[in-house]
Amino acid sequence: MEDEKLVAWFLETGDQAAFSQIVERYQKKVFRLVCSVLGPFSEASAEEVCQEVFLKLYRKMKLFSSRSNFSTWLYRLAYNTALDWRRQNRIRISLTSSYNDKQDDQADYSGDPLNTLLDEERRILVLQAIEELPEIYRTITYLHYWLDTPLEEVAGQLGLPEGTVKSYLFRSREILRKLLEKKLTGTGRPEKGKEKTQ
Amino acid sequence: MKTDEKYLDLILKKSLSGMPRPELSPDFLASVVQKISQQQKSGPGSGWKTLVQMAFYWTAMLLCSLGLGYATKVNQTFLPAVLAISPLVFLGPALFRRILN
């Protein structure tokens, strides 16, 4: 059954089975979207926020206008709820400690230890840089690179045209490049004029 | 570490694709359904009960302050006026938040 018909059926009859079907249909995608907003290492919070999204959906379902797309409306609700949660809880994840804790559990010491160490350091640097990105860029970066979501799906989840998502991703990489350069050199890449004189 | 644009895509892929991906617990749907039924049990009635209680106390305080004002013949209007707008100060933000949510 189509989403809109399912919603109409639920609103007409209050049938819990219809609501359960909606949750089953969207729970994984909503969870991924919430995770991309909250960032890595917030699995427990992400599930809590995801529950909050579906509770809100249950309360607000009657506000849904059938003229708009149900999935877009639900993703918008999920994105805003996750963003509110992130702001209210002022997430400043200690990436280094969270990451090291996680790595201790899943460590694979079979490879070259120096390479493993360099990989881990690079990963922490990248994560710290991503956390400094503006909200929408960070979400798109996590969705695409961490959660392996195709750009078409990212566009659908954020209610944006695919071209816009591509340009946001490009812009995000630009900012990340600058941030990483800053982190690695302390001041960033020297200007061209200065480069010649030195 | 090279951070040029052409390498950045690769760096991001390599750094993030190996990260642990969170999984939704298998009983997620059951916990959502349970929370909904819990909320339905507590229901809208409990909110109304609190509101009625608060209105009762506020009216009592308003009457007392009016009585006190007339008895002492000082500040006959100030105290009741403050009391009259006090619920707006306390309830306003809460109501606004509730409407937004």
mmCIF file of C-alpha atoms in Angstrom:
data_model
loop_
_atom_site.group_PDB
_atom_site.id
_atom_site.type_symbol
_atom_site.label_atom_id
_atom_site.label_comp_id
_atom_site.label_asym_id
_atom_site.label_seq_id
_atom_site.Cartn_x
_atom_site.Cartn_y
_atom_site.Cartn_z
ATOM 1 C CA MET A 1 0.000 0.000 0.000
ATOM 2 C CA GLU A 2 1.244 3.523 -0.800
ATOM 3 C CA ASP A 3 2.409 5.735 2.077
ATOM 4 C CA GLU A 4 -0.316 8.332 1.633
ATOM 5 C CA LYS A 5 -3.045 5.682 1.580
ATOM 6 C CA LEU A 6 -1.570 4.056 4.671
ATOM 7 C CA VAL A 7 -1.544 7.400 6.473
ATOM 8 C CA ALA A 8 -5.124 8.108 5.409
ATOM 9 C CA TRP A 9 -6.142 4.648 6.634
ATOM 10 C CA PHE A 10 -4.453 5.251 9.993
ATOM 11 C CA LEU A 11 -6.073 8.674 10.387
ATOM 12 C CA GLU A 12 -9.499 7.301 9.513
ATOM 13 C CA THR A 13 -9.445 4.196 11.664
ATOM 14 C CA GLY A 14 -6.637 4.757 14.194
ATOM 15 C CA ASP A 15 -5.465 1.269 13.280
ATOM 16 C CA GLN A 16 -2.205 0.551 15.144
ATOM 17 C CA ALA A 17 -1.188 -1.993 12.518
ATOM 18 C CA ALA A 18 -1.094 0.756 9.891
ATOM 19 C CA PHE A 19 1.173 2.837 12.096
ATOM 20 C CA SER A 20 3.430 -0.155 12.787
ATOM 21 C CA GLN A 21 3.714 -0.697 9.052
ATOM 22 C CA ILE A 22 4.840 2.917 8.591
ATOM 23 C CA VAL A 23 7.443 2.517 11.353
ATOM 24 C CA GLU A 24 8.722 -0.727 9.845
ATOM 25 C CA ARG A 25 8.945 0.861 6.433
ATOM 26 C CA TYR A 26 10.929 3.902 7.533
ATOM 27 C CA GLN A 27 12.747 2.985 10.761
ATOM 28 C CA LYS A 28 16.105 2.163 9.154
ATOM 29 C CA LYS A 29 16.213 5.220 6.917
ATOM 30 C CA VAL A 30 15.119 7.548 9.708
ATOM 31 C CA PHE A 31 17.716 5.965 12.010
ATOM 32 C CA ARG A 32 20.449 6.544 9.435
ATOM 33 C CA LEU A 33 19.399 10.163 8.996
ATOM 34 C CA VAL A 34 19.387 10.694 12.763
ATOM 35 C CA CYS A 35 22.822 9.048 13.043
ATOM 36 C CA SER A 36 24.193 11.340 10.364
ATOM 37 C CA VAL A 37 23.028 14.377 12.326
ATOM 38 C CA LEU A 38 24.288 13.152 15.699
ATOM 39 C CA GLY A 39 27.541 11.772 14.337
ATOM 40 C CA PRO A 40 29.461 8.606 15.196
ATOM 41 C CA PHE A 41 29.552 7.104 18.697
ATOM 42 C CA SER A 42 26.050 8.230 19.612
ATOM 43 C CA GLU A 43 24.282 4.986 18.815
ATOM 44 C CA ALA A 44 22.225 4.889 22.026
ATOM 45 C CA SER A 45 21.141 8.521 21.680
ATOM 46 C CA ALA A 46 20.328 7.971 18.012
ATOM 47 C CA GLU A 47 17.892 5.217 18.891
ATOM 48 C CA GLU A 48 16.313 7.393 21.574
ATOM 49 C CA VAL A 49 15.942 10.286 19.123
ATOM 50 C CA CYS A 50 14.556 7.899 16.519
ATOM 51 C CA GLN A 51 11.880 6.799 19.010
ATOM 52 C CA GLU A 52 11.065 10.447 19.665
ATOM 53 C CA VAL A 53 10.651 10.991 15.914
ATOM 54 C CA PHE A 54 8.048 8.224 15.631
ATOM 55 C CA LEU A 55 6.238 9.398 18.776
ATOM 56 C CA LYS A 56 6.062 12.867 17.255
ATOM 57 C CA LEU A 57 4.860 11.311 14.015
ATOM 58 C CA TYR A 58 2.075 9.549 15.902
ATOM 59 C CA ARG A 59 0.961 12.805 17.510
ATOM 60 C CA LYS A 60 1.351 14.972 14.417
ATOM 61 C CA MET A 61 0.138 12.608 11.733
ATOM 62 C CA LYS A 62 -3.129 14.559 11.427
ATOM 63 C CA LEU A 63 -1.094 17.634 10.435
ATOM 64 C CA PHE A 64 0.227 15.859 7.356
ATOM 65 C CA SER A 65 -1.173 17.321 4.196
ATOM 66 C CA SER A 66 -1.701 14.748 1.465
ATOM 67 C CA ARG A 67 -0.588 17.314 -1.096
ATOM 68 C CA SER A 68 3.029 16.885 0.026
ATOM 69 C CA ASN A 69 5.154 13.762 -0.083
ATOM 70 C CA PHE A 70 4.907 11.719 3.124
ATOM 71 C CA SER A 71 8.524 10.526 3.171
ATOM 72 C CA THR A 72 9.864 14.076 2.663
ATOM 73 C CA TRP A 73 7.645 15.283 5.491
ATOM 74 C CA LEU A 74 8.801 12.468 7.811
ATOM 75 C CA TYR A 75 12.492 13.005 6.991
ATOM 76 C CA ARG A 76 12.095 16.723 7.677
ATOM 77 C CA LEU A 77 10.545 15.872 11.059
ATOM 78 C CA ALA A 78 13.416 13.474 11.805
ATOM 79 C CA TYR A 79 16.100 15.930 10.720
ATOM 80 C CA ASN A 80 14.668 18.756 12.829
ATOM 81 C CA THR A 81 14.197 16.508 15.874
ATOM 82 C CA ALA A 82 17.778 15.241 15.658
ATOM 83 C CA LEU A 83 19.119 18.748 15.142
ATOM 84 C CA ASP A 84 17.172 20.021 18.172
ATOM 85 C CA TRP A 85 18.520 17.161 20.241
ATOM 86 C CA ARG A 86 22.066 17.871 19.122
ATOM 87 C CA ARG A 87 21.722 21.563 19.975
ATOM 88 C CA GLN A 88 20.030 20.953 23.328
ATOM 89 C CA ASN A 89 22.617 18.431 24.397
ATOM 90 C CA ARG A 90 25.413 20.538 22.971
ATOM 91 C CA ILE A 91 27.226 17.583 21.522
ATOM 92 C CA ARG A 92 30.901 18.040 21.826
ATOM 93 C CA ILE A 93 31.905 14.454 21.391
ATOM 94 C CA SER A 94 35.371 13.730 22.523
ATOM 95 C CA LEU A 95 36.181 11.984 19.300
ATOM 96 C CA THR A 96 39.618 10.894 20.394
ATOM 97 C CA SER A 97 38.467 9.114 23.529
ATOM 98 C CA SER A 98 35.292 7.685 21.972
ATOM 99 C CA TYR A 99 37.232 6.473 19.005
ATOM 100 C CA ASN A 100 39.996 4.898 21.070
ATOM 101 C CA ASP A 101 37.447 3.155 23.307
ATOM 102 C CA LYS A 102 35.741 1.701 20.264
ATOM 103 C CA GLN A 103 39.013 0.725 18.654
ATOM 104 C CA ASP A 104 40.201 -1.134 21.747
ATOM 105 C CA ASP A 105 37.201 -3.409 21.367
ATOM 106 C CA GLN A 106 37.589 -3.953 17.647
ATOM 107 C CA ALA A 107 41.341 -3.691 17.250
ATOM 108 C CA ASP A 108 43.017 -5.656 14.512
ATOM 109 C CA TYR A 109 46.714 -5.936 15.228
ATOM 110 C CA SER A 110 47.499 -8.222 12.322
ATOM 111 C CA GLY A 111 48.693 -5.408 9.977
ATOM 112 C CA ASP A 112 51.685 -3.096 10.120
ATOM 113 C CA PRO A 113 51.445 -1.274 13.489
ATOM 114 C CA LEU A 114 52.880 1.967 12.066
ATOM 115 C CA ASN A 115 50.334 2.020 9.256
ATOM 116 C CA THR A 116 47.542 1.217 11.709
ATOM 117 C CA LEU A 117 48.631 4.103 13.919
ATOM 118 C CA LEU A 118 48.824 6.506 10.977
ATOM 119 C CA ASP A 119 45.399 5.363 9.776
ATOM 120 C CA GLU A 120 43.920 5.975 13.205
ATOM 121 C CA GLU A 121 45.510 9.414 13.533
ATOM 122 C CA ARG A 122 44.268 10.382 10.099
ATOM 123 C CA ARG A 123 40.787 9.155 10.951
ATOM 124 C CA ILE A 124 40.654 11.200 14.159
ATOM 125 C CA LEU A 125 41.827 14.314 12.301
ATOM 126 C CA VAL A 126 39.205 13.809 9.605
ATOM 127 C CA LEU A 127 36.450 13.276 12.180
ATOM 128 C CA GLN A 128 37.429 16.386 14.103
ATOM 129 C CA ALA A 129 37.358 18.394 10.877
ATOM 130 C CA ILE A 130 33.940 17.019 9.905
ATOM 131 C CA GLU A 131 32.550 18.005 13.301
ATOM 132 C CA GLU A 132 33.504 21.603 12.510
ATOM 133 C CA LEU A 133 31.480 21.660 9.290
ATOM 134 C CA PRO A 134 28.149 23.511 9.080
ATOM 135 C CA GLU A 135 25.152 21.279 9.926
ATOM 136 C CA ILE A 136 23.916 20.428 6.451
ATOM 137 C CA TYR A 137 27.414 19.776 5.071
ATOM 138 C CA ARG A 138 28.243 17.534 8.041
ATOM 139 C CA THR A 139 25.041 15.549 7.625
ATOM 140 C CA ILE A 140 25.607 15.036 3.903
ATOM 141 C CA THR A 141 29.243 14.021 4.480
ATOM 142 C CA TYR A 142 28.322 11.452 7.115
ATOM 143 C CA LEU A 143 25.406 10.115 5.068
ATOM 144 C CA HIS A 144 27.518 9.693 1.960
ATOM 145 C CA TYR A 145 30.928 8.652 3.259
ATOM 146 C CA TRP A 146 30.142 6.985 6.583
ATOM 147 C CA LEU A 147 26.737 5.435 5.997
ATOM 148 C CA ASP A 148 27.308 4.768 2.295
ATOM 149 C CA THR A 149 24.037 6.364 1.249
ATOM 150 C CA PRO A 150 23.770 7.005 -2.505
ATOM 151 C CA LEU A 151 23.483 10.693 -3.451
ATOM 152 C CA GLU A 152 20.005 10.159 -4.871
ATOM 153 C CA GLU A 153 18.815 8.839 -1.510
ATOM 154 C CA VAL A 154 20.609 11.635 0.384
ATOM 155 C CA ALA A 155 18.725 14.122 -1.793
ATOM 156 C CA GLY A 156 15.426 12.389 -1.038
ATOM 157 C CA GLN A 157 16.075 12.284 2.709
ATOM 158 C CA LEU A 158 17.025 15.950 2.914
ATOM 159 C CA GLY A 159 14.372 17.142 0.474
ATOM 160 C CA LEU A 160 16.994 18.695 -1.792
ATOM 161 C CA PRO A 161 17.637 18.333 -5.533
ATOM 162 C CA GLU A 162 20.456 15.910 -6.328
ATOM 163 C CA GLY A 163 22.478 18.693 -7.962
ATOM 164 C CA THR A 164 22.335 20.721 -4.753
ATOM 165 C CA VAL A 165 23.543 17.730 -2.728
ATOM 166 C CA LYS A 166 26.471 17.307 -5.141
ATOM 167 C CA SER A 167 27.420 20.957 -4.832
ATOM 168 C CA TYR A 168 27.090 20.817 -1.024
ATOM 169 C CA LEU A 169 29.362 17.784 -1.000
ATOM 170 C CA PHE A 170 31.882 19.600 -3.177
ATOM 171 C CA ARG A 171 31.742 22.639 -0.901
ATOM 172 C CA SER A 172 32.056 20.373 2.127
ATOM 173 C CA ARG A 173 35.242 18.838 0.704
ATOM 174 C CA GLU A 174 36.579 22.331 0.048
ATOM 175 C CA ILE A 175 36.020 23.354 3.678
ATOM 176 C CA LEU A 176 37.453 20.065 4.916
ATOM 177 C CA ARG A 177 40.556 20.536 2.785
ATOM 178 C CA LYS A 178 41.151 23.945 4.367
ATOM 179 C CA LEU A 179 40.437 22.654 7.863
ATOM 180 C CA LEU A 180 42.768 19.693 7.445
ATOM 181 C CA GLU A 181 45.516 21.907 6.080
ATOM 182 C CA LYS A 182 45.098 24.157 9.086
ATOM 183 C CA LYS A 183 45.240 21.209 11.444
ATOM 184 C CA LEU A 184 48.304 19.739 9.778
ATOM 185 C CA THR A 185 50.367 22.881 9.343
ATOM 186 C CA GLY A 186 48.974 24.986 12.120
ATOM 187 C CA THR A 187 48.487 28.028 9.888
ATOM 188 C CA GLY A 188 47.480 26.557 6.562
ATOM 189 C CA ARG A 189 49.204 26.529 3.174
ATOM 190 C CA PRO A 190 51.613 29.463 2.610
ATOM 191 C CA GLU A 191 50.493 32.069 0.110
ATOM 192 C CA LYS A 192 51.957 31.870 -3.414
ATOM 193 C CA GLY A 193 53.887 35.155 -3.130
ATOM 194 C CA LYS A 194 55.462 34.098 0.125
ATOM 195 C CA GLU A 195 56.313 30.713 -1.305
ATOM 196 C CA LYS A 196 58.482 32.323 -3.991
ATOM 197 C CA THR A 197 60.427 34.517 -1.596
ATOM 198 C CA GLN A 198 61.241 31.707 0.808
ATOM 199 C CA MET B 1 49.170 13.774 4.356
ATOM 200 C CA LYS B 2 48.110 15.168 1.039
ATOM 201 C CA THR B 3 44.931 17.146 1.365
ATOM 202 C CA ASP B 4 44.431 18.196 -2.254
ATOM 203 C CA GLU B 5 40.907 17.994 -3.610
ATOM 204 C CA LYS B 6 41.568 14.908 -5.716
ATOM 205 C CA TYR B 7 42.824 12.979 -2.684
ATOM 206 C CA LEU B 8 40.233 14.209 -0.253
ATOM 207 C CA ASP B 9 37.478 12.025 -1.639
ATOM 208 C CA LEU B 10 39.727 9.004 -1.166
ATOM 209 C CA ILE B 11 40.781 10.080 2.346
ATOM 210 C CA LEU B 12 37.155 10.547 3.383
ATOM 211 C CA LYS B 13 36.163 7.194 1.926
ATOM 212 C CA LYS B 14 39.073 5.422 3.600
ATOM 213 C CA SER B 15 38.595 7.159 6.954
ATOM 214 C CA LEU B 16 34.843 6.875 7.254
ATOM 215 C CA SER B 17 33.933 3.660 5.489
ATOM 216 C CA GLY B 18 35.852 1.655 8.078
ATOM 217 C CA MET B 19 33.994 3.245 10.978
ATOM 218 C CA PRO B 20 31.510 1.091 12.878
ATOM 219 C CA ARG B 21 27.978 1.570 11.559
ATOM 220 C CA PRO B 22 25.217 1.733 14.134
ATOM 221 C CA GLU B 23 22.434 -0.807 13.979
ATOM 222 C CA LEU B 24 18.870 -0.340 15.116
ATOM 223 C CA SER B 25 17.900 -2.785 17.854
ATOM 224 C CA PRO B 26 15.549 -5.544 16.643
ATOM 225 C CA ASP B 27 12.851 -4.642 19.203
ATOM 226 C CA PHE B 28 12.701 -0.999 18.097
ATOM 227 C CA LEU B 29 9.143 -1.205 16.785
ATOM 228 C CA ALA B 30 7.954 -2.893 19.983
ATOM 229 C CA SER B 31 9.488 -0.151 22.135
ATOM 230 C CA VAL B 32 7.850 2.582 20.028
ATOM 231 C CA VAL B 33 4.454 0.889 20.309
ATOM 232 C CA GLN B 34 4.951 0.469 24.062
ATOM 233 C CA LYS B 35 5.821 4.150 24.512
ATOM 234 C CA ILE B 36 2.753 5.191 22.525
ATOM 235 C CA SER B 37 0.469 3.065 24.687
ATOM 236 C CA GLN B 38 2.117 4.479 27.834
ATOM 237 C CA GLN B 39 1.479 8.005 26.591
ATOM 238 C CA GLN B 40 -2.116 7.145 25.766
ATOM 239 C CA LYS B 41 -2.638 5.804 29.294
ATOM 240 C CA SER B 42 -1.333 8.989 30.907
ATOM 241 C CA GLY B 43 -3.428 10.748 28.237
ATOM 242 C CA PRO B 44 -4.432 14.351 27.818
ATOM 243 C CA GLY B 45 -6.486 14.190 31.023
ATOM 244 C CA SER B 46 -3.433 14.549 33.258
ATOM 245 C CA GLY B 47 -2.493 17.845 31.592
ATOM 246 C CA TRP B 48 -5.977 19.237 32.116
ATOM 247 C CA LYS B 49 -5.935 18.138 35.761
ATOM 248 C CA THR B 50 -2.743 20.113 36.393
ATOM 249 C CA LEU B 51 -4.152 23.124 34.584
ATOM 250 C CA VAL B 52 -7.354 23.090 36.646
ATOM 251 C CA GLN B 53 -5.345 22.741 39.865
ATOM 252 C CA MET B 54 -3.114 25.655 38.891
ATOM 253 C CA ALA B 55 -6.138 27.791 37.977
ATOM 254 C CA PHE B 56 -7.691 27.008 41.376
ATOM 255 C CA TYR B 57 -4.574 28.038 43.325
ATOM 256 C CA TRP B 58 -4.130 31.142 41.219
ATOM 257 C CA THR B 59 -7.750 32.253 41.778
ATOM 258 C CA ALA B 60 -7.357 31.658 45.508
ATOM 259 C CA MET B 61 -4.183 33.743 45.597
ATOM 260 C CA LEU B 62 -5.815 36.504 43.552
ATOM 261 C CA LEU B 63 -8.784 36.678 45.924
ATOM 262 C CA CYS B 64 -6.468 36.705 48.959
ATOM 263 C CA SER B 65 -4.367 39.524 47.526
ATOM 264 C CA LEU B 66 -7.508 41.509 46.676
ATOM 265 C CA GLY B 67 -8.764 41.005 50.211
ATOM 266 C CA LEU B 68 -5.386 41.932 51.662
ATOM 267 C CA GLY B 69 -5.226 45.056 49.489
ATOM 268 C CA TYR B 70 -8.643 46.248 50.605
ATOM 269 C CA ALA B 71 -8.024 45.404 54.255
ATOM 270 C CA THR B 72 -4.703 47.249 54.481
ATOM 271 C CA LYS B 73 -5.738 50.004 52.003
ATOM 272 C CA VAL B 74 -2.244 49.967 50.457
ATOM 273 C CA ASN B 75 -1.347 48.722 46.989
ATOM 274 C CA GLN B 76 -4.962 47.920 46.232
ATOM 275 C CA THR B 77 -4.286 47.305 42.558
ATOM 276 C CA PHE B 78 -0.594 46.532 42.288
ATOM 277 C CA LEU B 79 -0.519 43.083 43.895
ATOM 278 C CA PRO B 80 -3.658 41.753 42.138
ATOM 279 C CA ALA B 81 -2.376 43.132 38.843
ATOM 280 C CA VAL B 82 0.954 41.353 39.271
ATOM 281 C CA LEU B 83 -0.830 38.159 40.212
ATOM 282 C CA ALA B 84 -3.181 38.479 37.264
ATOM 283 C CA ILE B 85 -0.374 38.512 34.730
ATOM 284 C CA SER B 86 1.847 36.020 36.564
ATOM 285 C CA PRO B 87 0.365 32.922 34.862
ATOM 286 C CA LEU B 88 1.248 34.415 31.497
ATOM 287 C CA VAL B 89 4.853 34.806 32.593
ATOM 288 C CA PHE B 90 5.084 31.218 33.830
ATOM 289 C CA LEU B 91 2.752 29.441 31.449
ATOM 290 C CA GLY B 92 3.484 31.489 28.313
ATOM 291 C CA PRO B 93 6.821 29.888 27.376
ATOM 292 C CA ALA B 94 5.568 26.401 28.268
ATOM 293 C CA LEU B 95 2.431 26.826 26.162
ATOM 294 C CA PHE B 96 4.456 28.272 23.299
ATOM 295 C CA ARG B 97 6.835 25.279 23.394
ATOM 296 C CA ARG B 98 3.905 22.884 23.472
ATOM 297 C CA ILE B 99 2.337 24.538 20.431
ATOM 298 C CA LEU B 100 5.650 24.363 18.556
ATOM 299 C CA ASN B 101 6.113 20.696 19.394
#
